[in-house]
Tab-separated table of N, CA and C in Angstrom:
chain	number	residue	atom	x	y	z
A	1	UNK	N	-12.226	169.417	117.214
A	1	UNK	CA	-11.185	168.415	117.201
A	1	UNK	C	-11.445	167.355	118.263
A	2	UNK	N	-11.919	167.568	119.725
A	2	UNK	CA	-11.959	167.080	120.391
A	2	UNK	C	-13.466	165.924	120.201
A	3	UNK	N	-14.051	166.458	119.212
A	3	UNK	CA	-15.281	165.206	118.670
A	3	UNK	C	-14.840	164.197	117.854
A	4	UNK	N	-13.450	164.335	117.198
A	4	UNK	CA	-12.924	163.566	115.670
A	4	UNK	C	-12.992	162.023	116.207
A	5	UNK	N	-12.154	161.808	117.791
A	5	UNK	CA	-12.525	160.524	118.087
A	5	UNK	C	-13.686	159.761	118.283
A	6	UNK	N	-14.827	160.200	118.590
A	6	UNK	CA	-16.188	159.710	118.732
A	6	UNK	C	-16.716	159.625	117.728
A	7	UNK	N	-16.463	160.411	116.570
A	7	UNK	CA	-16.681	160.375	115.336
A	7	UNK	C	-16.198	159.250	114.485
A	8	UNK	N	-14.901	159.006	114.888
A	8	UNK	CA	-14.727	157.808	114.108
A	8	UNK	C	-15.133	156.358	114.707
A	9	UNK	N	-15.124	156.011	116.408
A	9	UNK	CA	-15.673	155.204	116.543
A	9	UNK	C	-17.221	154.763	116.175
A	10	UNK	N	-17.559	155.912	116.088
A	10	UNK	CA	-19.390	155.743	115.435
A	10	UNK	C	-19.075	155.493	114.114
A	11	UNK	N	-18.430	155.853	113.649
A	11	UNK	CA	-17.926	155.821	111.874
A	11	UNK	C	-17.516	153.793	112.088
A	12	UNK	N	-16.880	153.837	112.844
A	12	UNK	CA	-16.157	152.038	113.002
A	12	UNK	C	-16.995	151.415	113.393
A	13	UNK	N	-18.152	151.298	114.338
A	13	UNK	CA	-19.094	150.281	114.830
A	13	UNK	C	-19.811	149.234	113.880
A	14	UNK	N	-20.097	150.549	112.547
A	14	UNK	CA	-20.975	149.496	111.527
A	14	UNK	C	-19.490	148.560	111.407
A	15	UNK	N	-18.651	149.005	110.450
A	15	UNK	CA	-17.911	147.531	110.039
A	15	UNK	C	-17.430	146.882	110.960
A	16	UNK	N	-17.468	146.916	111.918
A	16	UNK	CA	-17.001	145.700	113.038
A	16	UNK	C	-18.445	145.002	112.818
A	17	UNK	N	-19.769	145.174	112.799
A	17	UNK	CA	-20.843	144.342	112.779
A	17	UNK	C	-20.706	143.486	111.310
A	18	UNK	N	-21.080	144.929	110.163
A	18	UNK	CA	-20.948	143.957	109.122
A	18	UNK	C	-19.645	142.658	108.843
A	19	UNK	N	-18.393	143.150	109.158
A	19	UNK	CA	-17.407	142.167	109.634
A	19	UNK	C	-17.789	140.875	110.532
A	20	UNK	N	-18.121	140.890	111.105
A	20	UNK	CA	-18.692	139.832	112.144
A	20	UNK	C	-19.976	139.280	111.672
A	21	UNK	N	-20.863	139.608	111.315
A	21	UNK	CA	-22.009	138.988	110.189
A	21	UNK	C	-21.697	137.835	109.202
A	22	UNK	N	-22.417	136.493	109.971
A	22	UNK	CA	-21.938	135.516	109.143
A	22	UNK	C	-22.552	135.382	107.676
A	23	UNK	N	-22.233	135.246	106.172
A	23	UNK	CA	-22.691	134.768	105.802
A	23	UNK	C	-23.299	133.662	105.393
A	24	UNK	N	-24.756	133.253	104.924
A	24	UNK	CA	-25.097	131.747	105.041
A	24	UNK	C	-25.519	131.513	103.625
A	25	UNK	N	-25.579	130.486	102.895
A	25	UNK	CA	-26.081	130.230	101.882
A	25	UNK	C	-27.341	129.037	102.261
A	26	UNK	N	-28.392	128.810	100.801
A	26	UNK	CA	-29.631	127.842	101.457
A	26	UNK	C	-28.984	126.777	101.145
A	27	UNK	N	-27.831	126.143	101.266
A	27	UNK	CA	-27.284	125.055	100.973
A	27	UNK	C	-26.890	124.407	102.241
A	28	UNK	N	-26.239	126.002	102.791
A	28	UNK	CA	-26.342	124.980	104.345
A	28	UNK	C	-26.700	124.190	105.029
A	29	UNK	N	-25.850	123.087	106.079
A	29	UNK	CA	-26.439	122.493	107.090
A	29	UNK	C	-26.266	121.158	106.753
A	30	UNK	N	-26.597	119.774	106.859
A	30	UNK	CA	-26.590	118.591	107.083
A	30	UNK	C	-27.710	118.169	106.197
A	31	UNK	N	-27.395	117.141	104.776
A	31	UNK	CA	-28.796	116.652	104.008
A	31	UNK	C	-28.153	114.967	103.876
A	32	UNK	N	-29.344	114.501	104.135
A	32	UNK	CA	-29.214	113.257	103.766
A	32	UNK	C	-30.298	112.657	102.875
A	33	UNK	N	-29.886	111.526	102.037
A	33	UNK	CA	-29.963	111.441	100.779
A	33	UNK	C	-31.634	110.873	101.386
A	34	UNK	N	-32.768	111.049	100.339
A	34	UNK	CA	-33.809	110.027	100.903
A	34	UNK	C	-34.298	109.400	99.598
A	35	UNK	N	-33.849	110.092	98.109
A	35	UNK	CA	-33.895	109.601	97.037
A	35	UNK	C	-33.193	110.016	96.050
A	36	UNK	N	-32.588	109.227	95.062
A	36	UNK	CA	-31.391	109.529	93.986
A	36	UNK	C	-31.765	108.626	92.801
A	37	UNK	N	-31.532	109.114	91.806
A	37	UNK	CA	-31.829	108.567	90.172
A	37	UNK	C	-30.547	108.641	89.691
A	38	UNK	N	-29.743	107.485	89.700
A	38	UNK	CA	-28.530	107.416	88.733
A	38	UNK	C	-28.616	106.714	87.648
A	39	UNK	N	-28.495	107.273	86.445
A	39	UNK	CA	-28.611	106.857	85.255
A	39	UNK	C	-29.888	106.079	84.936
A	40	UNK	N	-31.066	106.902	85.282
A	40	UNK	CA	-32.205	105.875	85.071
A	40	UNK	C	-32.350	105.014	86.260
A	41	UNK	N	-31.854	104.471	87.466
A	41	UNK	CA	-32.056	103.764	88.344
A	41	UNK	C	-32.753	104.896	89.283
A	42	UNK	N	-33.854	104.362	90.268
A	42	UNK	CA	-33.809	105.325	91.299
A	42	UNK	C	-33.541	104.129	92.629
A	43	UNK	N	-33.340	105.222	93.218
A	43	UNK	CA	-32.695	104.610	94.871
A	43	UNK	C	-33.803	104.863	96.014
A	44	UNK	N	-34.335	104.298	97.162
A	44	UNK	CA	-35.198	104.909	97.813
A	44	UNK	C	-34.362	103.894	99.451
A	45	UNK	N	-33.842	104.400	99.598
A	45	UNK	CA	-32.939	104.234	101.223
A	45	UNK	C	-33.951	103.493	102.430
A	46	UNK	N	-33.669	102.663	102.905
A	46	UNK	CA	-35.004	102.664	103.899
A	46	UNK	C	-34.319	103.284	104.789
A	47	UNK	N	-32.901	103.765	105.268
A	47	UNK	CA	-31.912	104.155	106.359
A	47	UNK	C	-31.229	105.227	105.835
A	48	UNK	N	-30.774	106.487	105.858
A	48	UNK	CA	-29.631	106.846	106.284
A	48	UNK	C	-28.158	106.104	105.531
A	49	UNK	N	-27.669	106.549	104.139
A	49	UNK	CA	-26.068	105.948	103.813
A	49	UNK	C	-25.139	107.061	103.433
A	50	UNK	N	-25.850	108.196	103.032
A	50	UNK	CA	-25.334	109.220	102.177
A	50	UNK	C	-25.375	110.426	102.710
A	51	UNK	N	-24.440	111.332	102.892
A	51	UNK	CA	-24.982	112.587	103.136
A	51	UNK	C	-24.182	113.669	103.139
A	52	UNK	N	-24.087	115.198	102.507
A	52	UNK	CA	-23.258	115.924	102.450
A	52	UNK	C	-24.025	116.999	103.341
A	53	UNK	N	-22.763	117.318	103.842
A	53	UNK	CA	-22.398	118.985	104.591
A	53	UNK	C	-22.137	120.194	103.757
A	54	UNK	N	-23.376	120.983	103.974
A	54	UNK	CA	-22.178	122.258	103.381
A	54	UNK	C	-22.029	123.483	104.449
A	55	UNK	N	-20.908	123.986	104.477
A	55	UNK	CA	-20.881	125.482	105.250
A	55	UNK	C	-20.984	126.383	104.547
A	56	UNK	N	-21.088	127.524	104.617
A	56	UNK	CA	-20.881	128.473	103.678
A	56	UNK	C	-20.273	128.820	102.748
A	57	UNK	N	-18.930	127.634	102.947
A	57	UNK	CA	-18.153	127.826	101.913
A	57	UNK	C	-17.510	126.839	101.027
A	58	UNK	N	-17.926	125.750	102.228
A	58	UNK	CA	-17.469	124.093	102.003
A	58	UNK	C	-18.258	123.382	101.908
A	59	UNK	N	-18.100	122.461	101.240
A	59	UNK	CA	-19.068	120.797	101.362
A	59	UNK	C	-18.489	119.832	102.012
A	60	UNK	N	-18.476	118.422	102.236
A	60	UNK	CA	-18.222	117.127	102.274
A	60	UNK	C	-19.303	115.911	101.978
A	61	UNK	N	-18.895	115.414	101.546
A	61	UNK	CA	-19.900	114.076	101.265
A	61	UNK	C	-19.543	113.036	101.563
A	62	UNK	N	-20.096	111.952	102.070
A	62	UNK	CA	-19.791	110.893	102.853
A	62	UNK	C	-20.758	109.748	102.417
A	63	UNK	N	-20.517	108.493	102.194
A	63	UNK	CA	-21.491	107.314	101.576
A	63	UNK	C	-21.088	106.284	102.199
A	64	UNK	N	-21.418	105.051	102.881
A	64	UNK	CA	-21.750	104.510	102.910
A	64	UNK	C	-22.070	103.181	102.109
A	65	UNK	N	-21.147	102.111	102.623
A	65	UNK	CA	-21.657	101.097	101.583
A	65	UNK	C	-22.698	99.883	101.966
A	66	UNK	N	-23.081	98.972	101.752
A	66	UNK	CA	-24.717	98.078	102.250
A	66	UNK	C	-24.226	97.510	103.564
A	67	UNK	N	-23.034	97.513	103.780
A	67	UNK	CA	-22.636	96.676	104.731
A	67	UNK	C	-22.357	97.633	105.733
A	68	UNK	N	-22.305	99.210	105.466
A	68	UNK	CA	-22.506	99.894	106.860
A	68	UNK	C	-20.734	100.663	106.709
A	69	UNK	N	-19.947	100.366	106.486
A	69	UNK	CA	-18.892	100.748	106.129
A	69	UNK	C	-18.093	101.907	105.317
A	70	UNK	N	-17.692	102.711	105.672
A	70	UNK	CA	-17.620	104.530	104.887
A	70	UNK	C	-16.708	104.011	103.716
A	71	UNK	N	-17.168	104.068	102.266
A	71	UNK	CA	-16.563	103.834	101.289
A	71	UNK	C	-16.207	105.005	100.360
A	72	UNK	N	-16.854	106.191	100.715
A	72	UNK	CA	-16.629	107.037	99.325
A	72	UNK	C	-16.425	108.144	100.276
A	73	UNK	N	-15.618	109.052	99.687
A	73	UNK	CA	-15.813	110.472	100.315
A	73	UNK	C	-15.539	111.520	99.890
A	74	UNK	N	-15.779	112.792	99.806
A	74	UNK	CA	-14.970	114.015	99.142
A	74	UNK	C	-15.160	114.983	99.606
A	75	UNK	N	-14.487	116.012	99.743
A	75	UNK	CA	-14.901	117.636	100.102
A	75	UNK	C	-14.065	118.704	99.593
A	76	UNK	N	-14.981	119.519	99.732
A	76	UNK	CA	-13.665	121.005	98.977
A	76	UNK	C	-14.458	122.153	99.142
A	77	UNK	N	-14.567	122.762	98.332
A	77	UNK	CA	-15.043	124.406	98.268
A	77	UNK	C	-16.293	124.125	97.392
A	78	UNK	N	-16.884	125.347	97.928
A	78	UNK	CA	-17.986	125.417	96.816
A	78	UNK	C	-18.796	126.876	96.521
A	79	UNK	N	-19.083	127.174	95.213
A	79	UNK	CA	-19.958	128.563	94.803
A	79	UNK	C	-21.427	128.494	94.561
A	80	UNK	N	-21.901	129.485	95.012
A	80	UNK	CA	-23.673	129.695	94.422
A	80	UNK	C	-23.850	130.271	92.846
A	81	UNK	N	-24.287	130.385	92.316
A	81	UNK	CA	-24.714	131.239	91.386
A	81	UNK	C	-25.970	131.052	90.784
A	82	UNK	N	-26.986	132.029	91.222
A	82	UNK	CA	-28.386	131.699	90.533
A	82	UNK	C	-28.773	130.537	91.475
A	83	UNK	N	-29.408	129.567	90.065
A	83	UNK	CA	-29.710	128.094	90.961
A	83	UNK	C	-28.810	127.164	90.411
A	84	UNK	N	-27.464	127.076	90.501
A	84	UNK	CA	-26.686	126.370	90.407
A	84	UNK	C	-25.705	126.068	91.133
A	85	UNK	N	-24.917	125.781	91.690
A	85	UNK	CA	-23.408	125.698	92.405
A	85	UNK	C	-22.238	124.591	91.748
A	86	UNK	N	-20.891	125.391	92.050
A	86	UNK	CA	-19.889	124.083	91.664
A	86	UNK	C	-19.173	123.904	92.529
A	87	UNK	N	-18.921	122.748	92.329
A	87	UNK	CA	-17.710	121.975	93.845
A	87	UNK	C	-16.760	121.931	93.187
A	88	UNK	N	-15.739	122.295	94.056
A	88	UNK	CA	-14.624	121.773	93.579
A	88	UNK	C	-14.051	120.959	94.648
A	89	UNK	N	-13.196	119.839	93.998
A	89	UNK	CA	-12.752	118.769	94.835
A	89	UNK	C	-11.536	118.648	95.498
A	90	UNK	N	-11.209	119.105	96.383
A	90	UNK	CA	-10.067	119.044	97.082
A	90	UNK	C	-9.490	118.078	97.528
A	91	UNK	N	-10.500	117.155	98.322
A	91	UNK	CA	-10.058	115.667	98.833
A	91	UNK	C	-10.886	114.671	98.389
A	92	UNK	N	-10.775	113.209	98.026
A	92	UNK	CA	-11.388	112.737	97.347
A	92	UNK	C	-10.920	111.319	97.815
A	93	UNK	N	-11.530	110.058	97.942
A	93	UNK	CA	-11.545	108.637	98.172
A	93	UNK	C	-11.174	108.289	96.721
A	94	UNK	N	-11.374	109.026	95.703
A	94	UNK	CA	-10.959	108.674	94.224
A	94	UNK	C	-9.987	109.670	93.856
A	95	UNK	N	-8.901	109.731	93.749
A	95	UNK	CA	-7.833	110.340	93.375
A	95	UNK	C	-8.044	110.799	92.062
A	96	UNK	N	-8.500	110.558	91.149
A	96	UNK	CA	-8.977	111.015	89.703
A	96	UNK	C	-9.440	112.438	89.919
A	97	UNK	N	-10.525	112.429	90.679
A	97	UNK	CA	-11.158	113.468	91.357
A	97	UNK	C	-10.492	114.589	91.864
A	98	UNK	N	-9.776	114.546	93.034
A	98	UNK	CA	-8.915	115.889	92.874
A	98	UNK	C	-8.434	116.672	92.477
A	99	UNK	N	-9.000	117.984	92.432
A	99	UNK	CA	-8.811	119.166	91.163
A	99	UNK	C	-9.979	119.348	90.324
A	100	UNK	N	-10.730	118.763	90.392
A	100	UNK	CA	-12.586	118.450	88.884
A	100	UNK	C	-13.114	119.464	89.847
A	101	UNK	N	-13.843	119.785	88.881
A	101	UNK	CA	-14.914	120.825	89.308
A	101	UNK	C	-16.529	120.625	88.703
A	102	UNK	N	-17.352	120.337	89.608
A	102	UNK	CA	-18.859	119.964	88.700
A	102	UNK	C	-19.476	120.863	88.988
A	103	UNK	N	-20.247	121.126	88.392
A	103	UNK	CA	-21.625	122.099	88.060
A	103	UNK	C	-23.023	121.490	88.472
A	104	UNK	N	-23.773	121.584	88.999
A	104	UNK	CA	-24.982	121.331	89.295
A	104	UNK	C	-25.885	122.294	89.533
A	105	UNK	N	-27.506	121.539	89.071
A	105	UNK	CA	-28.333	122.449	89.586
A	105	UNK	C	-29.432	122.041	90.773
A	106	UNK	N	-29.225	123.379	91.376
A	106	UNK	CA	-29.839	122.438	92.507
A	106	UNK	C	-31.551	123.929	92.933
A	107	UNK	N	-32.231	123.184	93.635
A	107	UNK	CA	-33.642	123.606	94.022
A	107	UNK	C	-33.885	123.262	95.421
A	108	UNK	N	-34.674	124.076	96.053
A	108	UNK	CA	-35.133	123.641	97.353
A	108	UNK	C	-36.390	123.788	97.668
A	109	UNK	N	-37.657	122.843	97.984
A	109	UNK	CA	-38.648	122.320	97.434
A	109	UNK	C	-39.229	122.100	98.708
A	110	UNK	N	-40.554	122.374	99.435
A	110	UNK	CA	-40.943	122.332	101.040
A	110	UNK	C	-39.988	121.473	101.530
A	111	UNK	N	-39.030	122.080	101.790
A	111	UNK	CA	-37.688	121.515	102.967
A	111	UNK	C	-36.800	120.372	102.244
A	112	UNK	N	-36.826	120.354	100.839
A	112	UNK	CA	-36.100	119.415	100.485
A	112	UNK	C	-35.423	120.104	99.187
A	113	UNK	N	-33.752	119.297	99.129
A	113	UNK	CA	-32.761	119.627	98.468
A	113	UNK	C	-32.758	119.125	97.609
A	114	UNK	N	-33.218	119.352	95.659
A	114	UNK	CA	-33.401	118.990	94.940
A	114	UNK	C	-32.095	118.848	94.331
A	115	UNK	N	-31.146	118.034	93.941
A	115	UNK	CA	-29.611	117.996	93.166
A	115	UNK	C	-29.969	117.169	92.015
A	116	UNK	N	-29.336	118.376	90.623
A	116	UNK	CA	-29.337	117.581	89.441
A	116	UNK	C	-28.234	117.907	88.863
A	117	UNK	N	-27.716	116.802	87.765
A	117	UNK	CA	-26.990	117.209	86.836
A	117	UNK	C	-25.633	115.586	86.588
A	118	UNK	N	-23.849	116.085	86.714
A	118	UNK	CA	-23.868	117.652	86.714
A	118	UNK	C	-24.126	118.007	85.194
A	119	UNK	N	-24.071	119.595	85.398
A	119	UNK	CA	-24.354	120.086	84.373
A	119	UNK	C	-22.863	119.975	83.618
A	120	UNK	N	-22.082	120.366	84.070
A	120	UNK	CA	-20.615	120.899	83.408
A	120	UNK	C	-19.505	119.926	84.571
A	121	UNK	N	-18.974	119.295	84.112
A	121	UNK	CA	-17.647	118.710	84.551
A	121	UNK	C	-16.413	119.545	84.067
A	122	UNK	N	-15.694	120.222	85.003
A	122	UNK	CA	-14.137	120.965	84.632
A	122	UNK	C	-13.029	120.408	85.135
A	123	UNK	N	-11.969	120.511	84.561
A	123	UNK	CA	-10.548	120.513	84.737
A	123	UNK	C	-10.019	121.677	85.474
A	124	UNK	N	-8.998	121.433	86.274
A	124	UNK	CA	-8.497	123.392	87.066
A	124	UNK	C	-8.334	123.992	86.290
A	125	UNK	N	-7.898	123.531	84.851
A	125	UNK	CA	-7.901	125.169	83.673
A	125	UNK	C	-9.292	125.248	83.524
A	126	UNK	N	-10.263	124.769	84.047
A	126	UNK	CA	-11.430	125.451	83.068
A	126	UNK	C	-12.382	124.742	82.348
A	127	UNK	N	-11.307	124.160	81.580
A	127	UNK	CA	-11.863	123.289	80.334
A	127	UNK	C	-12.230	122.023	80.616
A	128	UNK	N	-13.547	121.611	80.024
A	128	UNK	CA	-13.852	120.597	79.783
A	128	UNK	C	-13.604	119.162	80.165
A	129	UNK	N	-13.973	118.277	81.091
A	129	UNK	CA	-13.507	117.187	81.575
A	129	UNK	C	-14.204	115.912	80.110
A	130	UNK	N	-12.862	115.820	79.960
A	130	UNK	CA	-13.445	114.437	79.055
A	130	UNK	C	-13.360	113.006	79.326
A	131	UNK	N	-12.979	113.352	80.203
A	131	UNK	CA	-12.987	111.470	81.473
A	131	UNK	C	-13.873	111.190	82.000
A	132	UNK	N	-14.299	112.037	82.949
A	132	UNK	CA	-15.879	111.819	83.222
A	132	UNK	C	-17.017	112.588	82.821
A	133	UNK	N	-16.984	112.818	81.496
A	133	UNK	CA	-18.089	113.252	80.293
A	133	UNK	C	-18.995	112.586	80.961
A	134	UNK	N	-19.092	111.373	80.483
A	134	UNK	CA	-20.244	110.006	80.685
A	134	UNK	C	-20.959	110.397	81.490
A	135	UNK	N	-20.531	111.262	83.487
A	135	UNK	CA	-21.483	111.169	84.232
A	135	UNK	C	-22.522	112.305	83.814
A	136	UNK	N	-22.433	113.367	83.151
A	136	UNK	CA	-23.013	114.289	82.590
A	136	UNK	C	-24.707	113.948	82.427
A	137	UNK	N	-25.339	114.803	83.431
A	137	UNK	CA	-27.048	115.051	83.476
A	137	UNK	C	-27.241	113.347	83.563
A	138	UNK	N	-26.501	112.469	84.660
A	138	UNK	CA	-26.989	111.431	85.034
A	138	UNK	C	-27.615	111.015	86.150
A	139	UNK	N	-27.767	112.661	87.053
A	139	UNK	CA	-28.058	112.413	88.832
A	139	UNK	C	-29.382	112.996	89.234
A	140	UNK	N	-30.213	112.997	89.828
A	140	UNK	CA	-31.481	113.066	90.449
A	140	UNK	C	-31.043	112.748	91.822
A	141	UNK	N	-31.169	113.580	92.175
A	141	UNK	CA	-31.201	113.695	94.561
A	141	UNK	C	-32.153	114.411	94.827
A	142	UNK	N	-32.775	113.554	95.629
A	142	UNK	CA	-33.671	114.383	96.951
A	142	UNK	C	-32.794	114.240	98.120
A	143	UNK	N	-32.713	115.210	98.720
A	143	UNK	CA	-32.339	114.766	100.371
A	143	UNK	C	-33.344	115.968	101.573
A	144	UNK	N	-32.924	115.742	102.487
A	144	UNK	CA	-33.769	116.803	103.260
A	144	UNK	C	-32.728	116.544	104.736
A	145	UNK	N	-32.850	118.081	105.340
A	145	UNK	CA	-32.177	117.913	106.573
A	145	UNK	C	-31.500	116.773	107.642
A	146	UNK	N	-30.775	117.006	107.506
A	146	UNK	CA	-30.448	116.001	109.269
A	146	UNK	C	-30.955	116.685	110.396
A	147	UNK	N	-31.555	116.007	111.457
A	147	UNK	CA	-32.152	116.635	112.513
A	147	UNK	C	-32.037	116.107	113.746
């Protein structure tokens, strides 16, 4: 009887570690844009305008307009699955946006963040966004770390 307590603190040590063990996804960290293909256009930055954050669990994205000025923005949650992830939009510079959920596929390529798509545009039920159908498999991103 007099072992039951040592027993359970050895029994408790692992989950206080695994508890405390951050998880990370390869999405993490700071990317900024260094090339993007919208709709057939490509973009090649000579500077720094674009760039999303993700944490483990969150994104944000932030842009930049020619004149230097923060014009666009959004952030929310986001999932892995396979090689894909979806955002969902919590806050948004476009109010339309709040609540959509996109699908993308994304790759990571000697140190660079390949983003395509999206694949799937959703509504919070689920279903199908038919407002912004149109942007559907219109995006090509490279970005690579902030450092």
């Amino acid at each position: 009887m007099r072992q039951l307590p040592h027993l359970l603190l050895f029994l408790t040590i692992p989950l206080f570690s695994i508890a405390q063990t951050k998880m990370t996804t390869p999405l993490e960290g700071a990317w900024y844009l260094i090339e993007g293909t919208y709709n057939g256009e490509t973009v090649k930055p000579e500077k720094p305008f674009q760039f999303k954050i993700f944490t483990d669990t969150h994104y944000s994205f932030l842009m930049q307009s020619d004149e230097g000025a923060w014009n666009r923005g959004m952030a929310g949650s986001y999932k892995i699955k396979d090689t894909t992830y979806i955002e969902s939009c919590e806050f948004s510079s476009v109010p339309a946006q709040i609540g959509i959920s996109a699908e993308w596929k994304y790759t990571i390529e000697d140190g660079k963040l390949i983003i395509e798509g999206p694949i799937r545009i959703m509504n919070p039920d689920g279903s199908d966004n038919k407002e912004f159908a149109g942007l559907l498999n219109t995006m090509h991103e490279v970005r690579v770390r902030a450092e």
